[in-house]
Amino acid sequence: MATREAILHADASHVWHPYAPSRANVAAAPLVIARASGVWLEDADGKRYIDGNSSWYTATLGHSHPRVVRAIAEQAKVLAHTAFAGITHEPGALLAEELLASLPAGYSRVFYTDNGSTSIEASLRMALHYWQKAGQPKKKRFVALNSAFHGDTLGATSLGGIGHFTHVFGGNTLECVHVKSPADGHEAAFAHIARVLKEESDSIAAVVVEPLVQAAGGMLIYPAAYLAELARACEANDVLLIVDEVFTGYGRTGTMWASEQAGVTADILCLGKTFASPIPMGAVVVTPHVSEMFVGNREDALMYGHTFCGNPLGAAVAREVLSIFKEESIVASLPPKIEKIRNAFFAIKGARPARALGMVAAIDLGDGGYLGDLGWRVYEEAKARGAYLRPLGDTVYVTPPLVIGDRELDALLSIVEESVRAVTG
Ligand SMILES: *Cc1c(COP(=O)(O)O)cnc(C)c1O
């Protein structure tokens, strides 16, 4: 096995990391993670860290869940990959049926993608093509929220409401109207979006929202009432509603789906992250309203697809994930953990009161936003104490695996508290 030094040397010489300069002026050595199991990441020296953000919200069932590992091994032996064009297979077909059964009523068809961004990308194309087919080709703008994050393809970037992620691409993106975030006051925000929908519906294809939590925007939380009202306004103004459950899906907000708290079935729902984790795969789920528009012959097709869409390994894992949620009553086990997280965060002193929903809690330590430094100082403190606590600038948050045990959760929350105190005094 390569030594820690050899790995770091190869990495520093040749690797370009996400959201990072190609080569950093001030080199902060990355953690060298050798293995992960349950809520624990273990580095090359055997030091262990609690995974405070579930590795970008994917290790929702913990790392290397034995049932998921078995599903991958068994599927790999039988059918690891085949194209999904003119071909189907058991995991791809049965997953669609089982996924629809787990979602709020009204969805009827599943389109597979590679990840969260391509789920969003596919949904935007469906919306644009839908209005072409409906004889309203002028409906081609999108509406998204300030502070939104929907992924990193150019289509998804167009919807992004965090300037730091999007500004250098201005002029090369789809036309998108950004409206007030409901996290800054949901009534004023609803009045704003309702006005835009009413006045500009003849040029708007769809509204895209993260339901209840704007994740990368700083774990900003808003009430379900906004989403419920938004769904009614979209319907009244003949605008499609796309909900992005890439982060919120699979129990993160305390219910299996965040949109179910608002009683909302959107026109299109996007999935990724936990969906087939740890295999990169996503899905777009639509109502008949959308899918019926694409019924017919070759010329009616949605011209969109990815080489690995419908990948049998991913589909087998996605089925296992759904089955674990059901058989291990994952969502029903959450309330005591949710309460612990909430209490711990509300006891921390930040620049503003903390916020929490389900298995998400966050606190802003300053006003530096995404480029702020305070969260990074807490990150270093937490690392020394045995937790991986990647911040969003000045925002410190936790989104732990839902299967985290009581003792592990207590340990994580103590580390958060101590690390924040070490930085803010
Ligand atoms: C992470 C994320 C995406 C993008 O998913 P990728 O798998 O990184 O492409 C889209 N929407 C939301 C809400 C996300 O959190």
XYZ file of C-alpha atoms and ligand atoms in Angstrom:
440
model
C 0.000 0.000 0.000
C 1.167 3.539 -0.758
C 2.330 5.592 2.228
C 0.498 8.706 3.349
C 3.414 10.800 2.019
C 3.294 9.135 -1.419
C -0.451 9.767 -1.666
C -0.103 13.403 -0.631
C 2.777 13.903 -3.054
C 0.873 12.455 -6.020
C -2.200 14.449 -5.046
C -0.355 17.769 -4.665
C 1.477 17.210 -7.966
C -1.365 16.050 -10.192
C -4.869 16.414 -8.772
C -7.290 19.319 -9.166
C -9.890 19.173 -6.394
C -13.527 20.400 -6.615
C -14.180 24.040 -5.718
C -10.429 24.552 -5.433
C -7.594 26.266 -7.251
C -5.645 23.924 -9.542
C -2.728 24.340 -7.169
C -3.077 26.195 -3.899
C -0.639 28.944 -2.946
C -0.967 28.002 0.679
C -1.135 24.227 0.729
C -3.478 22.881 3.387
C -2.895 19.128 3.295
C -6.157 17.260 2.697
C -7.187 14.451 5.006
C -5.970 11.144 3.580
C -8.913 8.854 4.204
C -8.129 5.171 4.019
C -11.496 3.657 4.965
C -14.978 4.518 6.163
C -17.589 2.568 8.031
C -20.894 3.659 9.569
C -20.513 7.300 10.650
C -16.717 7.069 10.816
C -14.014 8.186 8.400
C -10.564 6.786 9.192
C -7.346 8.367 7.959
C -4.087 6.753 6.879
C -2.727 6.971 10.430
C -5.781 5.281 11.928
C -7.270 8.497 13.379
C -11.077 8.477 13.194
C -13.484 11.325 12.420
C -17.266 11.406 12.722
C -18.633 12.329 9.286
C -20.583 15.475 10.224
C -22.002 16.109 6.745
C -22.443 12.500 5.581
C -19.795 13.126 2.901
C -21.793 15.788 1.074
C -25.133 14.278 2.159
C -24.614 10.869 0.579
C -23.742 8.553 3.477
C -27.278 8.923 4.794
C -27.335 5.239 5.795
C -23.720 5.381 6.961
C -20.648 4.305 5.017
C -20.535 0.759 3.674
C -23.897 -0.346 5.046
C -23.567 -4.159 4.935
C -26.754 -4.545 2.876
C -25.577 -1.961 0.340
C -22.154 -3.613 0.061
C -23.849 -6.969 -0.548
C -26.185 -5.474 -3.163
C -23.212 -4.052 -5.086
C -21.256 -7.311 -4.942
C -24.199 -9.460 -6.011
C -25.266 -7.171 -8.839
C -21.654 -6.796 -10.072
C -21.391 -10.557 -10.469
C -24.513 -10.748 -12.624
C -24.859 -7.553 -14.643
C -22.660 -4.547 -13.880
C -23.558 -2.441 -16.880
C -25.401 -2.350 -20.150
C -26.830 0.526 -22.144
C -30.413 1.445 -21.226
C -31.438 2.138 -24.826
C -33.653 -0.587 -26.252
C -32.699 -2.649 -23.199
C -34.181 -2.959 -19.745
C -33.307 -5.090 -16.717
C -34.707 -6.141 -13.360
C -33.056 -3.464 -11.178
C -33.939 -0.615 -13.559
C -37.540 -1.669 -14.065
C -38.409 -2.657 -10.496
C -36.653 0.365 -9.003
C -39.013 2.681 -10.897
C -42.042 0.836 -9.508
C -40.702 0.833 -5.936
C -39.579 4.474 -6.069
C -43.006 5.633 -7.270
C -44.646 3.671 -4.441
C -42.470 5.507 -1.896
C -43.119 9.023 -3.254
C -46.119 11.283 -2.632
C -49.082 10.235 -4.807
C -49.328 11.501 -8.368
C -45.920 10.752 -9.848
C -46.006 8.144 -12.569
C -42.761 7.805 -14.509
C -39.011 7.741 -13.790
C -36.116 8.963 -15.976
C -32.622 7.915 -14.806
C -29.586 10.220 -14.724
C -26.010 10.208 -13.416
C -26.226 12.538 -10.419
C -28.048 15.542 -8.974
C -26.880 18.075 -11.559
C -27.927 15.931 -14.493
C -31.305 15.320 -12.839
C -31.768 19.090 -12.792
C -30.414 19.382 -16.335
C -32.885 16.756 -17.590
C -35.768 18.449 -15.778
C -34.950 21.810 -17.418
C -34.903 20.181 -20.851
C -38.198 18.444 -20.144
C -39.717 21.793 -19.178
C -38.387 23.618 -22.260
C -39.424 20.828 -24.616
C -42.811 20.535 -22.896
C -43.702 24.141 -23.766
C -42.457 23.710 -27.338
C -44.820 20.780 -27.684
C -47.618 22.714 -25.995
C -47.314 25.376 -28.713
C -45.954 27.989 -26.292
C -42.273 28.235 -27.251
C -41.954 31.661 -25.604
C -42.167 29.973 -22.234
C -38.449 29.382 -21.824
C -37.277 31.307 -18.766
C -36.888 29.794 -15.323
C -37.554 31.143 -11.863
C -35.297 30.199 -8.955
C -34.659 31.469 -5.443
C -31.866 33.682 -4.245
C -29.340 31.471 -2.384
C -30.414 28.440 -4.424
C -27.990 25.695 -5.392
C -29.054 23.088 -7.949
C -25.744 21.686 -9.164
C -22.911 22.472 -11.530
C -23.849 21.749 -15.144
C -24.391 25.036 -17.016
C -28.151 24.517 -16.948
C -28.117 23.943 -13.207
C -25.690 26.838 -12.718
C -28.229 29.128 -14.415
C -30.566 28.516 -11.483
C -27.893 29.083 -8.853
C -28.595 31.972 -6.528
C -25.200 32.089 -4.836
C -23.172 34.656 -6.765
C -19.852 33.116 -5.829
C -20.725 29.939 -7.787
C -22.262 31.599 -10.818
C -20.917 35.088 -11.543
C -18.023 34.105 -13.821
C -20.457 32.247 -16.096
C -22.880 35.164 -16.530
C -23.911 35.449 -20.188
C -23.411 31.739 -20.850
C -26.361 30.515 -18.842
C -30.098 30.019 -19.391
C -32.364 32.949 -18.653
C -33.428 32.804 -15.039
C -35.329 35.229 -12.824
C -34.134 35.126 -9.226
C -36.675 35.922 -6.540
C -36.519 36.534 -2.787
C -35.626 33.532 -0.683
C -38.458 32.462 1.660
C -35.759 31.922 4.288
C -35.602 35.744 4.596
C -39.329 36.058 5.381
C -41.684 33.740 3.603
C -44.661 36.080 3.248
C -42.754 38.826 1.432
C -41.012 36.137 -0.619
C -44.299 34.581 -1.629
C -45.724 37.977 -2.605
C -42.646 38.484 -4.786
C -42.778 35.161 -6.629
C -46.574 35.354 -6.972
C -46.220 38.731 -8.706
C -43.529 37.428 -11.063
C -45.644 34.389 -11.952
C -48.731 36.487 -12.565
C -47.050 39.169 -14.653
C -44.547 37.081 -16.605
C -46.109 33.632 -16.934
C -46.187 33.866 -20.738
C -42.366 33.683 -20.771
C -41.796 31.325 -17.815
C -41.314 27.594 -18.285
C -40.856 26.485 -14.699
C -40.056 27.375 -11.119
C -37.282 25.295 -9.535
C -36.952 25.078 -5.739
C -35.182 23.133 -3.038
C -38.095 22.200 -0.740
C -37.789 23.533 2.867
C -33.979 23.710 3.030
C -31.646 25.636 0.732
C -28.632 23.471 1.412
C -25.422 24.809 -0.150
C -26.824 28.341 0.231
C -26.152 28.003 3.963
C -28.711 25.464 5.255
C -31.427 28.143 5.039
C -34.769 26.829 6.254
C -38.246 28.015 5.282
C -41.803 26.963 6.201
C -43.775 24.355 4.281
C -46.605 26.891 3.818
C -44.481 28.740 1.232
C -44.059 25.608 -0.842
C -47.767 24.751 -0.636
C -48.732 28.276 -1.763
C -46.096 28.227 -4.490
C -47.497 24.982 -5.896
C -50.963 26.573 -6.109
C -49.575 29.721 -7.752
C -47.689 27.657 -10.353
C -50.819 25.745 -11.229
C -52.956 28.886 -11.419
C -50.454 30.567 -13.771
C -49.682 27.565 -15.964
C -46.034 27.297 -14.925
C -44.368 23.954 -14.193
C -43.039 23.301 -10.689
C -39.767 21.377 -10.305
C -38.789 20.326 -6.758
C -35.145 19.488 -6.183
C -35.081 16.783 -3.476
C -31.441 15.923 -4.203
C -30.467 17.078 -0.696
C -33.776 16.928 1.186
C -34.969 13.509 0.009
C -34.608 10.313 2.047
C -35.494 11.543 5.517
C -33.102 14.485 5.842
C -35.850 16.922 6.924
C -37.560 14.423 9.248
C -39.992 13.037 6.666
C -39.086 10.744 3.776
C -39.570 13.676 1.334
C -39.509 17.355 2.242
C -42.286 18.174 -0.219
C -44.638 15.816 1.616
C -44.604 18.269 4.569
C -46.280 20.769 2.249
C -48.611 18.152 0.749
C -47.094 18.973 -2.641
C -46.808 16.783 -5.715
C -44.838 18.885 -8.190
C -44.799 18.358 -11.959
C -41.205 17.136 -11.784
C -39.107 15.906 -8.833
C -35.304 15.522 -8.975
C -33.231 13.005 -7.011
C -29.534 12.287 -6.498
C -27.069 11.971 -3.619
C -28.618 9.360 -1.237
C -30.657 7.857 -4.107
C -28.104 5.149 -5.057
C -25.278 6.115 -2.737
C -22.390 5.317 -2.974
C -22.947 4.768 -6.730
C -23.338 8.078 -8.607
C -26.847 8.001 -10.006
C -29.941 10.181 -9.984
C -33.499 10.207 -11.221
C -36.165 12.579 -12.471
C -39.706 11.640 -11.572
C -42.652 13.162 -13.425
C -46.437 13.280 -13.295
C -48.577 12.141 -16.250
C -49.137 15.823 -17.035
C -45.490 15.919 -18.198
C -44.928 12.386 -19.481
C -48.096 12.352 -21.600
C -46.702 15.277 -23.584
C -43.894 13.009 -24.784
C -46.024 10.032 -25.814
C -45.691 8.905 -29.411
C -43.001 8.101 -31.958
C -39.316 8.909 -32.445
C -40.004 12.559 -33.183
C -41.752 12.887 -29.804
C -38.733 11.728 -27.828
C -36.918 13.745 -25.211
C -33.454 14.011 -26.782
C -31.545 13.498 -23.610
C -29.605 10.661 -21.999
C -26.322 9.705 -20.410
C -24.071 6.749 -21.097
C -24.432 5.326 -17.599
C -28.126 6.173 -17.073
C -30.060 3.231 -15.664
C -26.799 1.602 -14.585
C -27.767 -1.754 -13.010
C -25.293 -1.436 -10.120
C -26.750 1.942 -9.178
C -30.304 0.725 -9.664
C -29.685 -2.326 -7.468
C -28.293 -0.075 -4.739
C -31.182 2.379 -5.079
C -33.621 -0.494 -4.535
C -31.673 -1.641 -1.490
C -31.629 1.911 -0.089
C -35.437 2.126 -0.354
C -35.798 -1.269 1.208
C -33.498 -0.377 4.126
C -35.502 2.796 4.774
C -38.646 0.693 4.964
C -37.434 -2.390 6.811
C -35.222 -0.568 9.306
C -37.848 2.180 9.939
C -35.176 4.817 9.402
C -37.512 7.832 9.362
C -39.494 6.655 12.409
C -36.225 6.399 14.381
C -35.351 10.073 13.886
C -37.401 12.196 16.376
C -35.106 11.771 19.442
C -32.028 12.523 17.304
C -33.724 15.553 15.756
C -34.464 16.886 19.231
C -30.871 16.372 20.419
C -29.466 18.202 17.389
C -31.900 21.080 17.750
C -31.213 21.507 21.474
C -27.458 21.427 20.994
C -27.483 24.025 18.212
C -29.921 26.354 19.968
C -27.563 26.381 22.967
C -24.654 27.720 20.846
C -24.060 31.462 20.658
C -23.618 32.704 17.078
C -24.127 35.925 15.147
C -27.841 35.007 14.936
C -29.987 32.301 16.553
C -29.405 28.776 15.224
C -31.837 27.049 12.823
C -32.788 23.407 12.569
C -35.126 21.106 10.688
C -35.016 17.331 10.841
C -31.439 16.054 10.696
C -30.082 19.476 9.682
C -28.896 22.242 11.987
C -26.806 25.317 11.299
C -25.466 28.450 12.915
C -23.859 31.542 11.388
C -20.792 32.671 13.294
C -20.372 35.883 11.332
C -21.537 37.823 8.285
C -18.783 36.749 5.899
C -21.087 34.388 3.998
C -19.593 31.740 1.761
C -16.123 33.287 1.725
C -16.058 33.804 5.494
C -13.254 32.238 7.492
C -14.845 31.450 10.852
C -16.368 28.128 9.759
C -12.965 27.019 8.473
C -11.374 27.754 11.828
C -14.076 25.642 13.481
C -13.370 22.940 10.875
C -9.715 22.754 12.001
C -10.710 22.619 15.666
C -13.218 19.852 14.948
C -10.695 17.899 12.917
C -8.300 17.860 15.873
C -11.173 16.636 18.088
C -12.266 13.865 15.699
C -15.041 15.212 13.489
C -15.250 16.164 9.805
C -17.244 19.388 9.868
C -16.843 21.062 6.479
C -18.506 24.508 6.759
C -20.219 26.823 4.278
C -17.994 29.851 4.942
C -19.110 31.382 8.242
C -21.911 28.830 8.592
C -21.219 25.763 10.728
C -23.708 22.939 10.275
C -24.303 19.237 10.755
C -26.130 16.813 8.467
C -25.029 13.511 10.010
C -25.900 10.046 8.737
C -29.488 9.281 9.799
C -28.303 6.019 11.355
C -25.955 7.778 13.776
C -26.061 6.192 17.253
C -26.824 8.144 20.459
C -23.252 8.081 21.722
C -21.837 9.105 18.347
C -24.362 11.931 18.029
C -23.545 13.190 21.532
C -19.852 13.094 20.626
C -20.419 15.004 17.381
C -22.535 17.680 19.065
C -19.981 18.116 21.864
C -17.238 18.560 19.289
C -19.324 21.192 17.477
C -19.927 23.073 20.726
C -16.294 22.902 21.875
C -14.907 23.806 18.470
C -17.172 26.832 18.077
C -16.267 27.944 21.606
C -12.546 27.543 20.826
C -12.939 29.925 17.876
C -15.437 32.493 19.170
C -14.227 32.485 22.794
C -25.717 18.544 -4.472
C -26.943 19.095 -5.039
C -27.175 19.058 -6.422
C -26.148 18.538 -7.404
O -25.897 17.191 -7.254
P -24.516 16.571 -7.873
O -24.641 15.121 -7.601
O -23.404 17.223 -7.120
O -24.478 16.890 -9.300
C -28.381 19.528 -6.878
N -29.305 20.017 -6.048
C -29.116 20.075 -4.706
C -30.205 20.601 -3.825
C -27.933 19.632 -4.153
O -27.734 19.705 -2.842
